[in-house]
Amino acid sequence: MAPDKIRSFRKQFNNAIPQDVVFGVFTSDEIKKLSVVKISTPLTFTSLGHTLAGGLYDQALGPSQQGITCTTCSNNIFKCTGHMGHIDLPLPVINPLFHSNVITFLSCSCLSCHKILFPEARKLLLISQLQLLDRGHVVQAMEMEQVFSNAMSMNEGLSDEAFAAIVSVEIDKRTESIMCDEVKTVEDWKQSEVLRSQFINSIK
């Protein structure tokens, strides 16, 4: 990048304040785009001690010892930062980080139509709570449970469909109002992941 463009870039973003940060996991396509080599063999070295192409010590991933040059960036072991490879799995595998949540959703889903088997009003509540947590509104997400309980006590005897329609209006209105507020503190963000699991597990 030319020096004048760098100065312009710095001037434009020097005083910028991030509004939010979102973390996620790479998709299969994103992983393959970042990958420099496909790992295709469990072997690492030949009988002569040389690294195998497609192995865990493939030189495209970075030098494994001094005197070897990275075939991706052409740097030595001191300057190469290492590169990502990938393994094509023969079958889908659940990310271990999401294992408990996947089990929860499967346990309350219909194996024929795959729909979540709990009342529509409860679905609306859970969606609202997760949306609020995504924005860092921890306290408000917990308070939505009370909003739901109040609606239940005021509308006893209604069918699930009628109750869901009433709850939908109330929850949507409150959620939209809260979303307009400033995101809360870093401490709220830390609590949100714990609450996310609690909200999801509560649907069992």
PDB file of N, CA and C in Angstrom, residues 63-144:
ATOM      1  N   PRO A  63       8.167 -24.291   8.489  1.00  0.00           N
ATOM      2  CA  PRO A  63       9.350 -25.113   8.772  1.00  0.00           C
ATOM      3  C   PRO A  63       9.231 -25.812  10.124  1.00  0.00           C
ATOM      4  N   SER A  64       9.656 -27.056  10.168  1.00  0.00           N
ATOM      5  CA  SER A  64       9.623 -27.810  11.422  1.00  0.00           C
ATOM      6  C   SER A  64      10.970 -27.789  12.131  1.00  0.00           C
ATOM      7  N   GLN A  65      11.998 -27.321  11.443  1.00  0.00           N
ATOM      8  CA  GLN A  65      13.323 -27.241  12.051  1.00  0.00           C
ATOM      9  C   GLN A  65      14.189 -26.254  11.273  1.00  0.00           C
ATOM     10  N   GLN A  66      15.320 -25.916  11.838  1.00  0.00           N
ATOM     11  CA  GLN A  66      16.219 -24.965  11.177  1.00  0.00           C
ATOM     12  C   GLN A  66      16.749 -25.551   9.870  1.00  0.00           C
ATOM     13  N   GLY A  67      16.995 -24.667   8.930  1.00  0.00           N
ATOM     14  CA  GLY A  67      17.528 -25.092   7.642  1.00  0.00           C
ATOM     15  C   GLY A  67      16.454 -25.417   6.623  1.00  0.00           C
ATOM     16  N   ILE A  68      15.187 -25.354   7.037  1.00  0.00           N
ATOM     17  CA  ILE A  68      14.075 -25.635   6.120  1.00  0.00           C
ATOM     18  C   ILE A  68      13.338 -24.332   5.823  1.00  0.00           C
ATOM     19  N   THR A  69      12.969 -24.162   4.573  1.00  0.00           N
ATOM     20  CA  THR A  69      12.242 -22.962   4.154  1.00  0.00           C
ATOM     21  C   THR A  69      10.773 -23.294   3.947  1.00  0.00           C
ATOM     22  N   CYS A  70       9.911 -22.430   4.417  1.00  0.00           N
ATOM     23  CA  CYS A  70       8.471 -22.618   4.240  1.00  0.00           C
ATOM     24  C   CYS A  70       8.130 -22.492   2.759  1.00  0.00           C
ATOM     25  N   THR A  71       7.399 -23.455   2.230  1.00  0.00           N
ATOM     26  CA  THR A  71       7.044 -23.412   0.810  1.00  0.00           C
ATOM     27  C   THR A  71       5.866 -22.485   0.533  1.00  0.00           C
ATOM     28  N   THR A  72       5.261 -21.959   1.586  1.00  0.00           N
ATOM     29  CA  THR A  72       4.142 -21.025   1.406  1.00  0.00           C
ATOM     30  C   THR A  72       4.615 -19.578   1.385  1.00  0.00           C
ATOM     31  N   CYS A  73       5.415 -19.190   2.381  1.00  0.00           N
ATOM     32  CA  CYS A  73       5.852 -17.791   2.475  1.00  0.00           C
ATOM     33  C   CYS A  73       7.346 -17.609   2.210  1.00  0.00           C
ATOM     34  N   SER A  74       8.061 -18.716   2.019  1.00  0.00           N
ATOM     35  CA  SER A  74       9.505 -18.692   1.712  1.00  0.00           C
ATOM     36  C   SER A  74      10.361 -18.156   2.851  1.00  0.00           C
ATOM     37  N   ASN A  75       9.835 -18.154   4.071  1.00  0.00           N
ATOM     38  CA  ASN A  75      10.608 -17.706   5.230  1.00  0.00           C
ATOM     39  C   ASN A  75      11.193 -18.895   5.984  1.00  0.00           C
ATOM     40  N   ASN A  76      12.181 -18.597   6.843  1.00  0.00           N
ATOM     41  CA  ASN A  76      12.773 -19.662   7.647  1.00  0.00           C
ATOM     42  C   ASN A  76      11.971 -19.852   8.931  1.00  0.00           C
ATOM     43  N   ILE A  77      12.464 -20.726   9.801  1.00  0.00           N
ATOM     44  CA  ILE A  77      11.721 -21.073  11.012  1.00  0.00           C
ATOM     45  C   ILE A  77      11.557 -19.889  11.963  1.00  0.00           C
ATOM     46  N   PHE A  78      12.430 -18.899  11.855  1.00  0.00           N
ATOM     47  CA  PHE A  78      12.373 -17.754  12.762  1.00  0.00           C
ATOM     48  C   PHE A  78      11.383 -16.685  12.295  1.00  0.00           C
ATOM     49  N   LYS A  79      11.117 -16.644  10.999  1.00  0.00           N
ATOM     50  CA  LYS A  79      10.249 -15.598  10.460  1.00  0.00           C
ATOM     51  C   LYS A  79       8.869 -16.105  10.039  1.00  0.00           C
ATOM     52  N   CYS A  80       8.759 -17.382   9.746  1.00  0.00           N
ATOM     53  CA  CYS A  80       7.462 -17.931   9.333  1.00  0.00           C
ATOM     54  C   CYS A  80       6.553 -18.062  10.551  1.00  0.00           C
ATOM     55  N   THR A  81       5.358 -17.540  10.451  1.00  0.00           N
ATOM     56  CA  THR A  81       4.410 -17.593  11.571  1.00  0.00           C
ATOM     57  C   THR A  81       3.563 -18.862  11.562  1.00  0.00           C
ATOM     58  N   GLY A  82       3.716 -19.681  10.534  1.00  0.00           N
ATOM     59  CA  GLY A  82       2.920 -20.901  10.437  1.00  0.00           C
ATOM     60  C   GLY A  82       1.658 -20.675   9.622  1.00  0.00           C
ATOM     61  N   HIS A  83       1.156 -21.730   9.012  1.00  0.00           N
ATOM     62  CA  HIS A  83      -0.012 -21.621   8.139  1.00  0.00           C
ATOM     63  C   HIS A  83      -1.001 -22.739   8.443  1.00  0.00           C
ATOM     64  N   MET A  84      -2.239 -22.494   8.067  1.00  0.00           N
ATOM     65  CA  MET A  84      -3.318 -23.422   8.390  1.00  0.00           C
ATOM     66  C   MET A  84      -3.478 -24.491   7.315  1.00  0.00           C
ATOM     67  N   GLY A  85      -3.696 -25.714   7.763  1.00  0.00           N
ATOM     68  CA  GLY A  85      -4.062 -26.798   6.865  1.00  0.00           C
ATOM     69  C   GLY A  85      -5.463 -27.278   7.218  1.00  0.00           C
ATOM     70  N   HIS A  86      -5.960 -28.257   6.491  1.00  0.00           N
ATOM     71  CA  HIS A  86      -7.288 -28.782   6.816  1.00  0.00           C
ATOM     72  C   HIS A  86      -7.357 -30.274   6.530  1.00  0.00           C
ATOM     73  N   ILE A  87      -8.300 -30.933   7.183  1.00  0.00           N
ATOM     74  CA  ILE A  87      -8.551 -32.361   6.987  1.00  0.00           C
ATOM     75  C   ILE A  87      -9.996 -32.519   6.538  1.00  0.00           C
ATOM     76  N   ASP A  88     -10.212 -33.179   5.421  1.00  0.00           N
ATOM     77  CA  ASP A  88     -11.569 -33.470   4.954  1.00  0.00           C
ATOM     78  C   ASP A  88     -12.083 -34.702   5.692  1.00  0.00           C
ATOM     79  N   LEU A  89     -13.134 -34.519   6.483  1.00  0.00           N
ATOM     80  CA  LEU A  89     -13.704 -35.631   7.240  1.00  0.00           C
ATOM     81  C   LEU A  89     -14.746 -36.357   6.388  1.00  0.00           C
ATOM     82  N   PRO A  90     -14.811 -37.675   6.471  1.00  0.00           N
ATOM     83  CA  PRO A  90     -15.757 -38.429   5.632  1.00  0.00           C
ATOM     84  C   PRO A  90     -17.214 -38.250   6.045  1.00  0.00           C
ATOM     85  N   LEU A  91     -17.436 -37.859   7.300  1.00  0.00           N
ATOM     86  CA  LEU A  91     -18.791 -37.676   7.806  1.00  0.00           C
ATOM     87  C   LEU A  91     -18.862 -36.381   8.618  1.00  0.00           C
ATOM     88  N   PRO A  92     -20.056 -35.781   8.729  1.00  0.00           N
ATOM     89  CA  PRO A  92     -20.195 -34.577   9.567  1.00  0.00           C
ATOM     90  C   PRO A  92     -19.852 -34.888  11.023  1.00  0.00           C
ATOM     91  N   VAL A  93     -19.196 -33.955  11.671  1.00  0.00           N
ATOM     92  CA  VAL A  93     -18.809 -34.115  13.072  1.00  0.00           C
ATOM     93  C   VAL A  93     -19.298 -32.897  13.851  1.00  0.00           C
ATOM     94  N   ILE A  94     -19.924 -33.132  14.993  1.00  0.00           N
ATOM     95  CA  ILE A  94     -20.413 -32.037  15.830  1.00  0.00           C
ATOM     96  C   ILE A  94     -19.235 -31.349  16.506  1.00  0.00           C
ATOM     97  N   ASN A  95     -19.217 -30.036  16.429  1.00  0.00           N
ATOM     98  CA  ASN A  95     -18.191 -29.272  17.132  1.00  0.00           C
ATOM     99  C   ASN A  95     -18.326 -29.544  18.637  1.00  0.00           C
ATOM    100  N   PRO A  96     -17.264 -30.003  19.297  1.00  0.00           N
ATOM    101  CA  PRO A  96     -17.348 -30.323  20.735  1.00  0.00           C
ATOM    102  C   PRO A  96     -17.854 -29.166  21.586  1.00  0.00           C
ATOM    103  N   LEU A  97     -17.599 -27.934  21.148  1.00  0.00           N
ATOM    104  CA  LEU A  97     -18.046 -26.774  21.919  1.00  0.00           C
ATOM    105  C   LEU A  97     -19.569 -26.662  21.941  1.00  0.00           C
ATOM    106  N   PHE A  98     -20.226 -27.238  20.928  1.00  0.00           N
ATOM    107  CA  PHE A  98     -21.679 -27.126  20.825  1.00  0.00           C
ATOM    108  C   PHE A  98     -22.385 -28.441  21.141  1.00  0.00           C
ATOM    109  N   HIS A  99     -21.636 -29.413  21.643  1.00  0.00           N
ATOM    110  CA  HIS A  99     -22.194 -30.755  21.821  1.00  0.00           C
ATOM    111  C   HIS A  99     -23.418 -30.761  22.735  1.00  0.00           C
ATOM    112  N   SER A 100     -23.313 -30.114  23.887  1.00  0.00           N
ATOM    113  CA  SER A 100     -24.425 -30.147  24.847  1.00  0.00           C
ATOM    114  C   SER A 100     -25.664 -29.453  24.285  1.00  0.00           C
ATOM    115  N   ASN A 101     -25.465 -28.345  23.567  1.00  0.00           N
ATOM    116  CA  ASN A 101     -26.607 -27.639  22.988  1.00  0.00           C
ATOM    117  C   ASN A 101     -27.271 -28.460  21.884  1.00  0.00           C
ATOM    118  N   VAL A 102     -26.459 -29.137  21.088  1.00  0.00           N
ATOM    119  CA  VAL A 102     -27.013 -29.984  20.023  1.00  0.00           C
ATOM    120  C   VAL A 102     -27.849 -31.109  20.622  1.00  0.00           C
ATOM    121  N   ILE A 103     -27.337 -31.731  21.683  1.00  0.00           N
ATOM    122  CA  ILE A 103     -28.078 -32.802  22.351  1.00  0.00           C
ATOM    123  C   ILE A 103     -29.402 -32.277  22.897  1.00  0.00           C
ATOM    124  N   THR A 104     -29.361 -31.068  23.461  1.00  0.00           N
ATOM    125  CA  THR A 104     -30.585 -30.471  24.002  1.00  0.00           C
ATOM    126  C   THR A 104     -31.627 -30.277  22.915  1.00  0.00           C
ATOM    127  N   PHE A 105     -31.217 -29.711  21.785  1.00  0.00           N
ATOM    128  CA  PHE A 105     -32.165 -29.461  20.701  1.00  0.00           C
ATOM    129  C   PHE A 105     -32.685 -30.765  20.094  1.00  0.00           C
ATOM    130  N   LEU A 106     -31.813 -31.756  19.966  1.00  0.00           N
ATOM    131  CA  LEU A 106     -32.255 -33.035  19.412  1.00  0.00           C
ATOM    132  C   LEU A 106     -33.247 -33.730  20.335  1.00  0.00           C
ATOM    133  N   SER A 107     -33.034 -33.584  21.642  1.00  0.00           N
ATOM    134  CA  SER A 107     -33.903 -34.265  22.605  1.00  0.00           C
ATOM    135  C   SER A 107     -35.309 -33.679  22.644  1.00  0.00           C
ATOM    136  N   CYS A 108     -35.469 -32.452  22.157  1.00  0.00           N
ATOM    137  CA  CYS A 108     -36.804 -31.850  22.167  1.00  0.00           C
ATOM    138  C   CYS A 108     -37.289 -31.565  20.743  1.00  0.00           C
ATOM    139  N   SER A 109     -36.756 -32.311  19.773  1.00  0.00           N
ATOM    140  CA  SER A 109     -37.160 -32.140  18.380  1.00  0.00           C
ATOM    141  C   SER A 109     -37.847 -33.397  17.872  1.00  0.00           C
ATOM    142  N   CYS A 110     -38.769 -33.205  16.941  1.00  0.00           N
ATOM    143  CA  CYS A 110     -39.438 -34.334  16.303  1.00  0.00           C
ATOM    144  C   CYS A 110     -38.490 -34.948  15.275  1.00  0.00           C
ATOM    145  N   LEU A 111     -38.312 -36.258  15.335  1.00  0.00           N
ATOM    146  CA  LEU A 111     -37.384 -36.921  14.427  1.00  0.00           C
ATOM    147  C   LEU A 111     -37.952 -37.048  13.016  1.00  0.00           C
ATOM    148  N   SER A 112     -39.242 -36.757  12.862  1.00  0.00           N
ATOM    149  CA  SER A 112     -39.868 -36.843  11.535  1.00  0.00           C
ATOM    150  C   SER A 112     -39.893 -35.487  10.832  1.00  0.00           C
ATOM    151  N   CYS A 113     -40.454 -34.478  11.528  1.00  0.00           N
ATOM    152  CA  CYS A 113     -40.573 -33.151  10.899  1.00  0.00           C
ATOM    153  C   CYS A 113     -39.467 -32.197  11.343  1.00  0.00           C
ATOM    154  N   HIS A 114     -38.698 -32.595  12.385  1.00  0.00           N
ATOM    155  CA  HIS A 114     -37.550 -31.826  12.881  1.00  0.00           C
ATOM    156  C   HIS A 114     -37.937 -30.498  13.541  1.00  0.00           C
ATOM    157  N   LYS A 115     -39.197 -30.328  13.886  1.00  0.00           N
ATOM    158  CA  LYS A 115     -39.612 -29.111  14.573  1.00  0.00           C
ATOM    159  C   LYS A 115     -39.358 -29.244  16.074  1.00  0.00           C
ATOM    160  N   ILE A 116     -39.129 -28.084  16.721  1.00  0.00           N
ATOM    161  CA  ILE A 116     -38.933 -28.081  18.168  1.00  0.00           C
ATOM    162  C   ILE A 116     -40.268 -28.358  18.845  1.00  0.00           C
ATOM    163  N   LEU A 117     -40.282 -29.329  19.745  1.00  0.00           N
ATOM    164  CA  LEU A 117     -41.535 -29.773  20.352  1.00  0.00           C
ATOM    165  C   LEU A 117     -41.805 -29.077  21.681  1.00  0.00           C
ATOM    166  N   PHE A 118     -41.953 -27.783  21.653  1.00  0.00           N
ATOM    167  CA  PHE A 118     -42.458 -27.090  22.827  1.00  0.00           C
ATOM    168  C   PHE A 118     -43.260 -25.890  22.349  1.00  0.00           C
ATOM    169  N   PRO A 119     -44.117 -25.340  23.203  1.00  0.00           N
ATOM    170  CA  PRO A 119     -45.084 -24.324  22.773  1.00  0.00           C
ATOM    171  C   PRO A 119     -44.455 -23.151  22.025  1.00  0.00           C
ATOM    172  N   GLU A 120     -45.211 -22.622  21.081  1.00  0.00           N
ATOM    173  CA  GLU A 120     -44.737 -21.516  20.253  1.00  0.00           C
ATOM    174  C   GLU A 120     -44.350 -20.309  21.099  1.00  0.00           C
ATOM    175  N   ALA A 121     -45.103 -20.057  22.161  1.00  0.00           N
ATOM    176  CA  ALA A 121     -44.802 -18.911  23.024  1.00  0.00           C
ATOM    177  C   ALA A 121     -43.429 -19.061  23.668  1.00  0.00           C
ATOM    178  N   ARG A 122     -43.087 -20.288  24.047  1.00  0.00           N
ATOM    179  CA  ARG A 122     -41.770 -20.547  24.640  1.00  0.00           C
ATOM    180  C   ARG A 122     -40.656 -20.312  23.626  1.00  0.00           C
ATOM    181  N   LYS A 123     -40.918 -20.664  22.381  1.00  0.00           N
ATOM    182  CA  LYS A 123     -39.933 -20.422  21.324  1.00  0.00           C
ATOM    183  C   LYS A 123     -39.660 -18.926  21.193  1.00  0.00           C
ATOM    184  N   LEU A 124     -40.738 -18.148  21.214  1.00  0.00           N
ATOM    185  CA  LEU A 124     -40.597 -16.695  21.080  1.00  0.00           C
ATOM    186  C   LEU A 124     -39.785 -16.115  22.232  1.00  0.00           C
ATOM    187  N   LEU A 125     -40.034 -16.636  23.431  1.00  0.00           N
ATOM    188  CA  LEU A 125     -39.286 -16.170  24.601  1.00  0.00           C
ATOM    189  C   LEU A 125     -37.802 -16.482  24.450  1.00  0.00           C
ATOM    190  N   LEU A 126     -37.487 -17.710  24.060  1.00  0.00           N
ATOM    191  CA  LEU A 126     -36.090 -18.115  23.919  1.00  0.00           C
ATOM    192  C   LEU A 126     -35.379 -17.291  22.848  1.00  0.00           C
ATOM    193  N   ILE A 127     -36.041 -17.072  21.720  1.00  0.00           N
ATOM    194  CA  ILE A 127     -35.442 -16.272  20.645  1.00  0.00           C
ATOM    195  C   ILE A 127     -35.131 -14.865  21.137  1.00  0.00           C
ATOM    196  N   SER A 128     -36.077 -14.284  21.861  1.00  0.00           N
ATOM    197  CA  SER A 128     -35.878 -12.936  22.393  1.00  0.00           C
ATOM    198  C   SER A 128     -34.701 -12.896  23.361  1.00  0.00           C
ATOM    199  N   GLN A 129     -34.637 -13.868  24.255  1.00  0.00           N
ATOM    200  CA  GLN A 129     -33.555 -13.901  25.241  1.00  0.00           C
ATOM    201  C   GLN A 129     -32.185 -14.036  24.568  1.00  0.00           C
ATOM    202  N   LEU A 130     -32.106 -14.882  23.556  1.00  0.00           N
ATOM    203  CA  LEU A 130     -30.829 -15.068  22.862  1.00  0.00           C
ATOM    204  C   LEU A 130     -30.435 -13.820  22.081  1.00  0.00           C
ATOM    205  N   GLN A 131     -31.413 -13.150  21.494  1.00  0.00           N
ATOM    206  CA  GLN A 131     -31.123 -11.904  20.774  1.00  0.00           C
ATOM    207  C   GLN A 131     -30.585 -10.839  21.728  1.00  0.00           C
ATOM    208  N   LEU A 132     -31.194 -10.747  22.895  1.00  0.00           N
ATOM    209  CA  LEU A 132     -30.745  -9.757  23.878  1.00  0.00           C
ATOM    210  C   LEU A 132     -29.341 -10.087  24.382  1.00  0.00           C
ATOM    211  N   LEU A 133     -29.076 -11.363  24.591  1.00  0.00           N
ATOM    212  CA  LEU A 133     -27.737 -11.757  25.030  1.00  0.00           C
ATOM    213  C   LEU A 133     -26.695 -11.434  23.965  1.00  0.00           C
ATOM    214  N   ASP A 134     -27.071 -11.601  22.703  1.00  0.00           N
ATOM    215  CA  ASP A 134     -26.142 -11.296  21.613  1.00  0.00           C
ATOM    216  C   ASP A 134     -25.734  -9.827  21.616  1.00  0.00           C
ATOM    217  N   ARG A 135     -26.590  -8.970  22.154  1.00  0.00           N
ATOM    218  CA  ARG A 135     -26.279  -7.543  22.234  1.00  0.00           C
ATOM    219  C   ARG A 135     -25.719  -7.145  23.596  1.00  0.00           C
ATOM    220  N   GLY A 136     -25.585  -8.104  24.508  1.00  0.00           N
ATOM    221  CA  GLY A 136     -25.019  -7.807  25.817  1.00  0.00           C
ATOM    222  C   GLY A 136     -26.014  -7.342  26.854  1.00  0.00           C
ATOM    223  N   HIS A 137     -27.315  -7.436  26.557  1.00  0.00           N
ATOM    224  CA  HIS A 137     -28.346  -7.001  27.504  1.00  0.00           C
ATOM    225  C   HIS A 137     -28.715  -8.172  28.425  1.00  0.00           C
ATOM    226  N   VAL A 138     -27.842  -8.434  29.374  1.00  0.00           N
ATOM    227  CA  VAL A 138     -27.984  -9.613  30.227  1.00  0.00           C
ATOM    228  C   VAL A 138     -29.183  -9.497  31.168  1.00  0.00           C
ATOM    229  N   VAL A 139     -29.274  -8.396  31.878  1.00  0.00           N
ATOM    230  CA  VAL A 139     -30.358  -8.218  32.852  1.00  0.00           C
ATOM    231  C   VAL A 139     -31.715  -8.266  32.162  1.00  0.00           C
ATOM    232  N   GLN A 140     -31.816  -7.585  31.032  1.00  0.00           N
ATOM    233  CA  GLN A 140     -33.089  -7.552  30.309  1.00  0.00           C
ATOM    234  C   GLN A 140     -33.476  -8.934  29.790  1.00  0.00           C
ATOM    235  N   ALA A 141     -32.474  -9.715  29.408  1.00  0.00           N
ATOM    236  CA  ALA A 141     -32.756 -11.073  28.935  1.00  0.00           C
ATOM    237  C   ALA A 141     -33.361 -11.915  30.056  1.00  0.00           C
ATOM    238  N   MET A 142     -32.847 -11.748  31.268  1.00  0.00           N
ATOM    239  CA  MET A 142     -33.397 -12.484  32.411  1.00  0.00           C
ATOM    240  C   MET A 142     -34.789 -11.978  32.766  1.00  0.00           C
ATOM    241  N   GLU A 143     -35.005 -10.678  32.606  1.00  0.00           N
ATOM    242  CA  GLU A 143     -36.307 -10.097  32.948  1.00  0.00           C
ATOM    243  C   GLU A 143     -37.409 -10.543  31.993  1.00  0.00           C
ATOM    244  N   MET A 144     -37.039 -10.985  30.793  1.00  0.00           N
ATOM    245  CA  MET A 144     -38.047 -11.433  29.832  1.00  0.00           C
ATOM    246  C   MET A 144     -38.818 -12.642  30.355  1.00  0.00           C
TER     247      MET A 144
END
